[in-house]
mmCIF file of C-alpha atoms in Angstrom:
data_model
loop_
_atom_site.group_PDB
_atom_site.id
_atom_site.type_symbol
_atom_site.label_atom_id
_atom_site.label_comp_id
_atom_site.label_asym_id
_atom_site.label_seq_id
_atom_site.Cartn_x
_atom_site.Cartn_y
_atom_site.Cartn_z
ATOM 1 C CA MET E 101 0.000 0.000 0.000
ATOM 2 C CA LEU E 102 1.290 3.449 -0.973
ATOM 3 C CA ILE E 103 1.746 5.758 2.010
ATOM 4 C CA ILE E 104 2.110 9.505 1.398
ATOM 5 C CA ASN E 105 3.744 11.638 4.056
ATOM 6 C CA LYS E 106 1.555 14.738 4.035
ATOM 7 C CA ASN E 107 3.998 16.634 6.269
ATOM 8 C CA LYS E 108 6.563 16.378 3.507
ATOM 9 C CA TYR E 109 4.498 18.661 1.259
ATOM 10 C CA LYS E 110 3.334 21.216 3.803
ATOM 11 C CA ILE E 111 4.140 24.841 3.013
ATOM 12 C CA ASN E 112 5.021 27.285 5.757
ATOM 13 C CA ILE E 113 4.096 30.699 4.336
ATOM 14 C CA LYS E 114 6.434 32.595 6.661
ATOM 15 C CA HIS E 115 9.401 30.425 5.721
ATOM 16 C CA LEU E 116 8.398 30.542 2.060
ATOM 17 C CA ILE E 117 8.487 34.351 2.015
ATOM 18 C CA VAL E 118 11.820 34.474 3.868
ATOM 19 C CA PHE E 119 13.433 31.893 1.579
ATOM 20 C CA ILE E 120 12.134 33.628 -1.557
ATOM 21 C CA LEU E 121 13.590 36.948 -0.367
ATOM 22 C CA VAL E 122 16.935 35.299 0.362
ATOM 23 C CA PHE E 123 17.031 33.721 -3.116
ATOM 24 C CA ILE E 124 16.143 37.083 -4.668
ATOM 25 C CA ILE E 125 18.957 38.802 -2.747
ATOM 26 C CA PHE E 126 21.545 36.095 -3.391
ATOM 27 C CA THR E 127 20.957 36.115 -7.162
ATOM 28 C CA PRO E 128 22.579 39.539 -7.768
ATOM 29 C CA ILE E 129 25.192 38.797 -5.084
ATOM 30 C CA GLY E 130 26.211 35.674 -6.983
ATOM 31 C CA THR E 131 26.206 37.554 -10.295
ATOM 32 C CA LEU E 132 28.293 40.484 -9.066
ATOM 33 C CA THR E 133 30.851 38.413 -7.171
ATOM 34 C CA HIS E 134 31.269 36.286 -10.296
ATOM 35 C CA GLU E 135 31.952 39.401 -12.357
ATOM 36 C CA LEU E 136 34.347 40.698 -9.708
ATOM 37 C CA GLY E 137 36.300 37.469 -10.198
ATOM 38 C CA HIS E 138 36.747 38.425 -13.860
ATOM 39 C CA LEU E 139 37.557 42.007 -12.935
ATOM 40 C CA PHE E 140 40.231 41.054 -10.396
ATOM 41 C CA VAL E 141 42.166 38.997 -12.961
ATOM 42 C CA ALA E 142 41.762 41.653 -15.669
ATOM 43 C CA LYS E 143 43.140 44.287 -13.284
ATOM 44 C CA GLN E 144 46.151 42.064 -12.522
ATOM 45 C CA LEU E 145 46.793 41.865 -16.273
ATOM 46 C CA SER E 146 46.705 45.698 -16.502
ATOM 47 C CA TYR E 147 43.481 45.979 -18.510
ATOM 48 C CA ASP E 148 41.163 48.953 -18.250
ATOM 49 C CA THR E 149 38.016 47.448 -16.787
ATOM 50 C CA LYS E 150 34.416 48.458 -16.353
ATOM 51 C CA LEU E 151 31.865 46.628 -14.202
ATOM 52 C CA HIS E 152 28.429 46.224 -15.774
ATOM 53 C CA TYR E 153 25.360 44.811 -14.049
ATOM 54 C CA SER E 154 25.799 41.373 -15.651
ATOM 55 C CA SER E 155 29.299 41.454 -17.135
ATOM 56 C CA ILE E 156 32.593 43.303 -17.217
ATOM 57 C CA SER E 157 34.449 44.806 -20.154
ATOM 58 C CA TRP E 158 38.233 44.868 -20.419
ATOM 59 C CA GLU E 159 40.214 46.953 -22.861
ATOM 60 C CA SER E 160 43.881 47.663 -23.614
ATOM 61 C CA ASN E 161 45.959 49.366 -26.298
ATOM 62 C CA LEU E 162 47.037 45.930 -27.506
ATOM 63 C CA LYS E 163 43.423 44.857 -27.930
ATOM 64 C CA LYS E 164 42.626 48.051 -29.842
ATOM 65 C CA SER E 165 45.595 47.594 -32.178
ATOM 66 C CA VAL E 166 44.556 43.986 -32.919
ATOM 67 C CA LEU E 167 41.004 45.097 -33.740
ATOM 68 C CA ASP E 168 42.396 47.869 -35.935
ATOM 69 C CA ARG E 169 44.628 45.439 -37.841
ATOM 70 C CA TYR E 170 41.714 43.026 -38.197
ATOM 71 C CA SER E 171 39.448 45.684 -39.713
ATOM 72 C CA LYS E 172 42.177 46.660 -42.213
ATOM 73 C CA ASN E 173 43.036 43.091 -43.194
ATOM 74 C CA LYS E 174 39.755 41.252 -42.649
ATOM 75 C CA ILE E 175 39.729 39.348 -45.943
ATOM 76 C CA GLU E 176 43.366 38.253 -45.595
ATOM 77 C CA ILE E 177 42.902 37.160 -41.976
ATOM 78 C CA GLU E 178 39.692 35.218 -42.570
ATOM 79 C CA ASN E 179 41.208 33.446 -45.585
ATOM 80 C CA ASP E 180 44.663 32.952 -44.049
ATOM 81 C CA LEU E 181 46.367 35.072 -46.726
ATOM 82 C CA PRO E 182 49.630 37.016 -46.262
ATOM 83 C CA PHE E 183 49.515 40.701 -45.245
ATOM 84 C CA ASN E 184 51.846 43.233 -43.681
ATOM 85 C CA GLU E 185 52.580 42.587 -39.985
ATOM 86 C CA LYS E 186 50.777 39.221 -40.042
ATOM 87 C CA GLU E 187 53.351 37.742 -37.676
ATOM 88 C CA ILE E 188 52.873 40.607 -35.202
ATOM 89 C CA TYR E 189 49.071 40.277 -35.476
ATOM 90 C CA ASN E 190 49.145 36.519 -34.767
ATOM 91 C CA LYS E 191 51.475 37.042 -31.809
ATOM 92 C CA ASP E 192 49.206 39.732 -30.334
ATOM 93 C CA VAL E 193 46.110 37.563 -30.860
ATOM 94 C CA THR E 194 47.825 34.750 -28.945
ATOM 95 C CA ILE E 195 48.492 37.108 -26.030
ATOM 96 C CA ILE E 196 44.896 38.397 -26.013
ATOM 97 C CA ASN E 197 43.456 34.867 -26.159
ATOM 98 C CA ARG E 198 45.669 33.865 -23.231
ATOM 99 C CA ASP E 199 44.515 36.890 -21.232
ATOM 100 C CA ASP E 200 40.865 36.320 -22.164
ATOM 101 C CA LEU E 201 41.195 32.712 -20.997
ATOM 102 C CA ASN E 202 42.626 33.791 -17.634
ATOM 103 C CA ILE E 203 39.985 36.492 -17.158
ATOM 104 C CA LEU E 204 37.150 34.092 -17.963
ATOM 105 C CA LEU E 205 38.623 31.510 -15.610
ATOM 106 C CA GLY E 206 38.725 34.165 -12.880
ATOM 107 C CA GLY E 207 34.934 34.403 -12.783
ATOM 108 C CA VAL E 208 34.272 30.672 -13.057
ATOM 109 C CA LEU E 209 36.841 29.776 -10.393
ATOM 110 C CA GLN E 210 35.545 32.499 -8.074
ATOM 111 C CA THR E 211 32.017 31.089 -8.216
ATOM 112 C CA ILE E 212 32.864 27.417 -7.784
ATOM 113 C CA THR E 213 35.542 28.159 -5.170
ATOM 114 C CA VAL E 214 33.121 30.129 -2.993
ATOM 115 C CA GLY E 215 30.466 27.452 -3.479
ATOM 116 C CA SER E 216 32.934 24.680 -2.630
ATOM 117 C CA ILE E 217 34.363 26.390 0.468
ATOM 118 C CA PHE E 218 30.953 26.987 1.975
ATOM 119 C CA PHE E 219 29.827 23.489 0.982
ATOM 120 C CA LEU E 220 32.733 22.147 3.043
ATOM 121 C CA PHE E 221 31.734 24.461 5.898
ATOM 122 C CA PHE E 222 28.203 23.094 5.620
ATOM 123 C CA LEU E 223 29.451 19.497 5.715
ATOM 124 C CA TYR E 224 31.481 20.255 8.835
ATOM 125 C CA SER E 225 28.637 22.088 10.594
ATOM 126 C CA ASN E 226 25.788 19.775 9.609
ATOM 127 C CA LYS E 227 24.760 17.714 12.626
ATOM 128 C CA LYS E 228 21.383 16.723 11.205
ATOM 129 C CA ASN E 229 19.537 18.788 13.765
ATOM 130 C CA GLU E 230 15.804 19.127 13.509
ATOM 131 C CA ASN E 231 16.376 22.847 12.947
ATOM 132 C CA PHE E 232 19.253 24.483 11.083
ATOM 133 C CA ASN E 233 20.859 27.427 12.818
ATOM 134 C CA LEU E 234 21.517 30.700 10.987
ATOM 135 C CA LEU E 235 25.113 29.750 10.216
ATOM 136 C CA GLN E 236 24.058 26.485 8.584
ATOM 137 C CA TRP E 237 21.467 28.248 6.434
ATOM 138 C CA THR E 238 24.131 30.783 5.420
ATOM 139 C CA TYR E 239 26.550 28.024 4.439
ATOM 140 C CA LEU E 240 23.801 26.285 2.485
ATOM 141 C CA PHE E 241 22.809 29.367 0.490
ATOM 142 C CA LEU E 242 26.433 30.241 -0.295
ATOM 143 C CA SER E 243 27.022 26.637 -1.386
ATOM 144 C CA LEU E 244 24.273 27.223 -3.932
ATOM 145 C CA PHE E 245 26.648 29.434 -5.923
ATOM 146 C CA TRP E 246 27.113 26.114 -7.716
ATOM 147 C CA LEU E 247 23.614 26.592 -9.174
ATOM 148 C CA ARG E 248 25.191 28.851 -11.795
ATOM 149 C CA GLU E 249 26.475 25.782 -13.651
ATOM 150 C CA ILE E 250 23.009 24.218 -13.768
ATOM 151 C CA PHE E 251 21.523 27.524 -14.909
ATOM 152 C CA ASN E 252 24.079 27.930 -17.717
ATOM 153 C CA LEU E 253 23.417 24.399 -18.969
ATOM 154 C CA PHE E 254 19.629 24.789 -18.811
ATOM 155 C CA TYR E 255 19.669 28.301 -20.297
ATOM 156 C CA GLY E 256 21.963 27.299 -23.150
ATOM 157 C CA PHE E 257 19.823 24.320 -24.141
ATOM 158 C CA SER E 258 16.635 26.397 -23.877
ATOM 159 C CA ILE E 259 18.008 29.175 -26.100
ATOM 160 C CA GLY E 260 19.426 26.650 -28.552
ATOM 161 C CA LEU E 261 16.096 24.861 -28.874
ATOM 162 C CA TYR E 262 14.197 28.140 -29.154
ATOM 163 C CA LYS E 263 16.457 29.551 -31.876
ATOM 164 C CA GLY E 264 16.986 26.193 -33.570
ATOM 165 C CA ASN E 265 20.627 27.022 -34.273
ATOM 166 C CA ASN E 266 22.209 23.961 -32.646
ATOM 167 C CA GLN E 267 24.124 26.241 -30.248
ATOM 168 C CA PHE E 268 23.299 24.620 -26.909
ATOM 169 C CA PHE E 269 26.092 25.830 -24.663
ATOM 170 C CA TYR E 270 26.177 29.219 -22.996
ATOM 171 C CA GLY E 271 28.354 31.195 -20.632
ATOM 172 C CA ASP E 272 31.994 31.527 -19.687
ATOM 173 C CA GLU E 273 32.515 27.770 -19.726
ATOM 174 C CA ALA E 274 31.569 27.611 -23.424
ATOM 175 C CA ARG E 275 33.814 30.607 -24.204
ATOM 176 C CA ILE E 276 36.725 28.983 -22.374
ATOM 177 C CA ALA E 277 36.171 25.796 -24.394
ATOM 178 C CA ASP E 278 36.203 27.889 -27.587
ATOM 179 C CA ILE E 279 39.554 29.437 -26.704
ATOM 180 C CA LEU E 280 40.975 25.997 -25.838
ATOM 181 C CA GLU E 281 39.512 24.688 -29.124
ATOM 182 C CA ILE E 282 37.648 21.839 -27.464
ATOM 183 C CA ASP E 283 33.986 20.856 -27.572
ATOM 184 C CA LYS E 284 31.820 23.651 -26.142
ATOM 185 C CA GLY E 285 30.143 21.392 -23.627
ATOM 186 C CA SER E 286 33.266 19.628 -22.407
ATOM 187 C CA ILE E 287 33.697 21.990 -19.440
ATOM 188 C CA LEU E 288 30.122 22.961 -18.673
ATOM 189 C CA ILE E 289 28.611 19.458 -18.685
ATOM 190 C CA PRO E 290 30.972 17.969 -16.032
ATOM 191 C CA LEU E 291 30.593 21.092 -13.858
ATOM 192 C CA ALA E 292 26.800 20.940 -14.194
ATOM 193 C CA ILE E 293 26.791 17.240 -13.227
ATOM 194 C CA LEU E 294 28.909 18.045 -10.168
ATOM 195 C CA SER E 295 26.554 20.921 -9.406
ATOM 196 C CA PHE E 296 23.518 18.603 -9.562
ATOM 197 C CA GLY E 297 25.206 16.278 -7.097
ATOM 198 C CA ILE E 298 26.028 19.064 -4.632
ATOM 199 C CA VAL E 299 22.568 20.616 -4.829
ATOM 200 C CA PHE E 300 20.887 17.213 -4.438
ATOM 201 C CA TYR E 301 22.953 16.512 -1.333
ATOM 202 C CA LEU E 302 22.181 19.927 0.177
ATOM 203 C CA ILE E 303 18.444 19.523 -0.358
ATOM 204 C CA LYS E 304 18.564 16.037 1.108
ATOM 205 C CA GLN E 305 20.073 17.442 4.326
ATOM 206 C CA ILE E 306 17.385 20.082 4.845
ATOM 207 C CA PRO E 307 15.022 19.153 7.714
ATOM 208 C CA LEU E 308 11.804 17.595 6.406
ATOM 209 C CA LYS E 309 9.549 20.395 7.658
ATOM 210 C CA TYR E 310 11.472 22.949 5.553
ATOM 211 C CA LYS E 311 12.320 20.870 2.495
ATOM 212 C CA PHE E 312 9.317 21.337 0.201
ATOM 213 C CA THR E 313 8.997 24.998 1.185
ATOM 214 C CA PHE E 314 12.695 25.522 0.403
ATOM 215 C CA ILE E 315 12.480 23.861 -3.026
ATOM 216 C CA LEU E 316 9.375 25.853 -3.921
ATOM 217 C CA SER E 317 10.997 29.102 -2.786
ATOM 218 C CA GLY E 318 14.036 28.391 -4.961
ATOM 219 C CA LEU E 319 11.846 27.771 -8.004
ATOM 220 C CA ILE E 320 10.141 31.118 -7.362
ATOM 221 C CA GLY E 321 12.956 33.202 -5.888
ATOM 222 C CA CYS E 322 15.729 32.461 -8.407
ATOM 223 C CA PRO E 323 13.724 33.527 -11.498
ATOM 224 C CA LEU E 324 12.413 36.578 -9.620
ATOM 225 C CA GLY E 325 15.940 37.526 -8.514
ATOM 226 C CA TYR E 326 17.182 37.139 -12.090
ATOM 227 C CA PHE E 327 14.316 39.237 -13.460
ATOM 228 C CA PHE E 328 14.605 41.996 -10.872
ATOM 229 C CA TRP E 329 18.372 42.317 -11.262
ATOM 230 C CA MET E 330 18.713 41.858 -15.029
ATOM 231 C CA PHE E 331 15.743 43.966 -16.115
ATOM 232 C CA ILE E 332 14.953 46.424 -13.308
ATOM 233 C CA PHE E 333 17.524 47.172 -10.621
ATOM 234 C CA GLY E 334 20.749 46.085 -12.321
ATOM 235 C CA PRO E 335 20.512 48.535 -15.244
ATOM 236 C CA LEU E 336 19.583 51.331 -12.817
ATOM 237 C CA ILE E 337 22.583 50.759 -10.544
ATOM 238 C CA LEU E 338 25.327 49.780 -12.996
ATOM 239 C CA PRO E 339 25.941 50.486 -16.710
ATOM 240 C CA ARG E 340 24.633 48.178 -19.393
#
């Protein structure tokens, strides 16, 4: 006989509201700290940087000269034909690709490092109490920085299916793969699988009376946080 635990699916409205607000707040925090990871590396490489609400831009005289040479020799470059200063152009492109790789890695490593550190803190602090204390909830939410990998995988596939262009991978991980000249999903897919495992474990540890409410709040709060930051508050606070 099938037995359904009704307590498992109870929703506590107070907790639901609190969790939704926390997810909404943590969405821009996760986005900005990720971008600051890019910015930190770009600064170390002496680029002129600018923080945007969902990205950073990095510029240098070398980058400008490469773009200038490309615009003047576009046909030759795209068809691998000889042109003046081709050797200098190729050397400069190699330097820029190396720097772009390091800058992109800065954001990805920042996000998964923060998520991993606080996941370890959560593992150490988790005593399977009936109630989590504030510190445990904090560790849990910061561990969920790993959700970015799941989002990038889901978003990329959704956009690819919608546009029908067979481009299913999105985000820094896909750009890093491009620079390394490997399959676009070869970095994102393993990270997303690891992310699924971490998130599944975290949810499993949540006390039963909070679990369904927490999952529901994440499904509501994350999209709301993304919408509020990307389309309302982000563009008002930081440049596009």
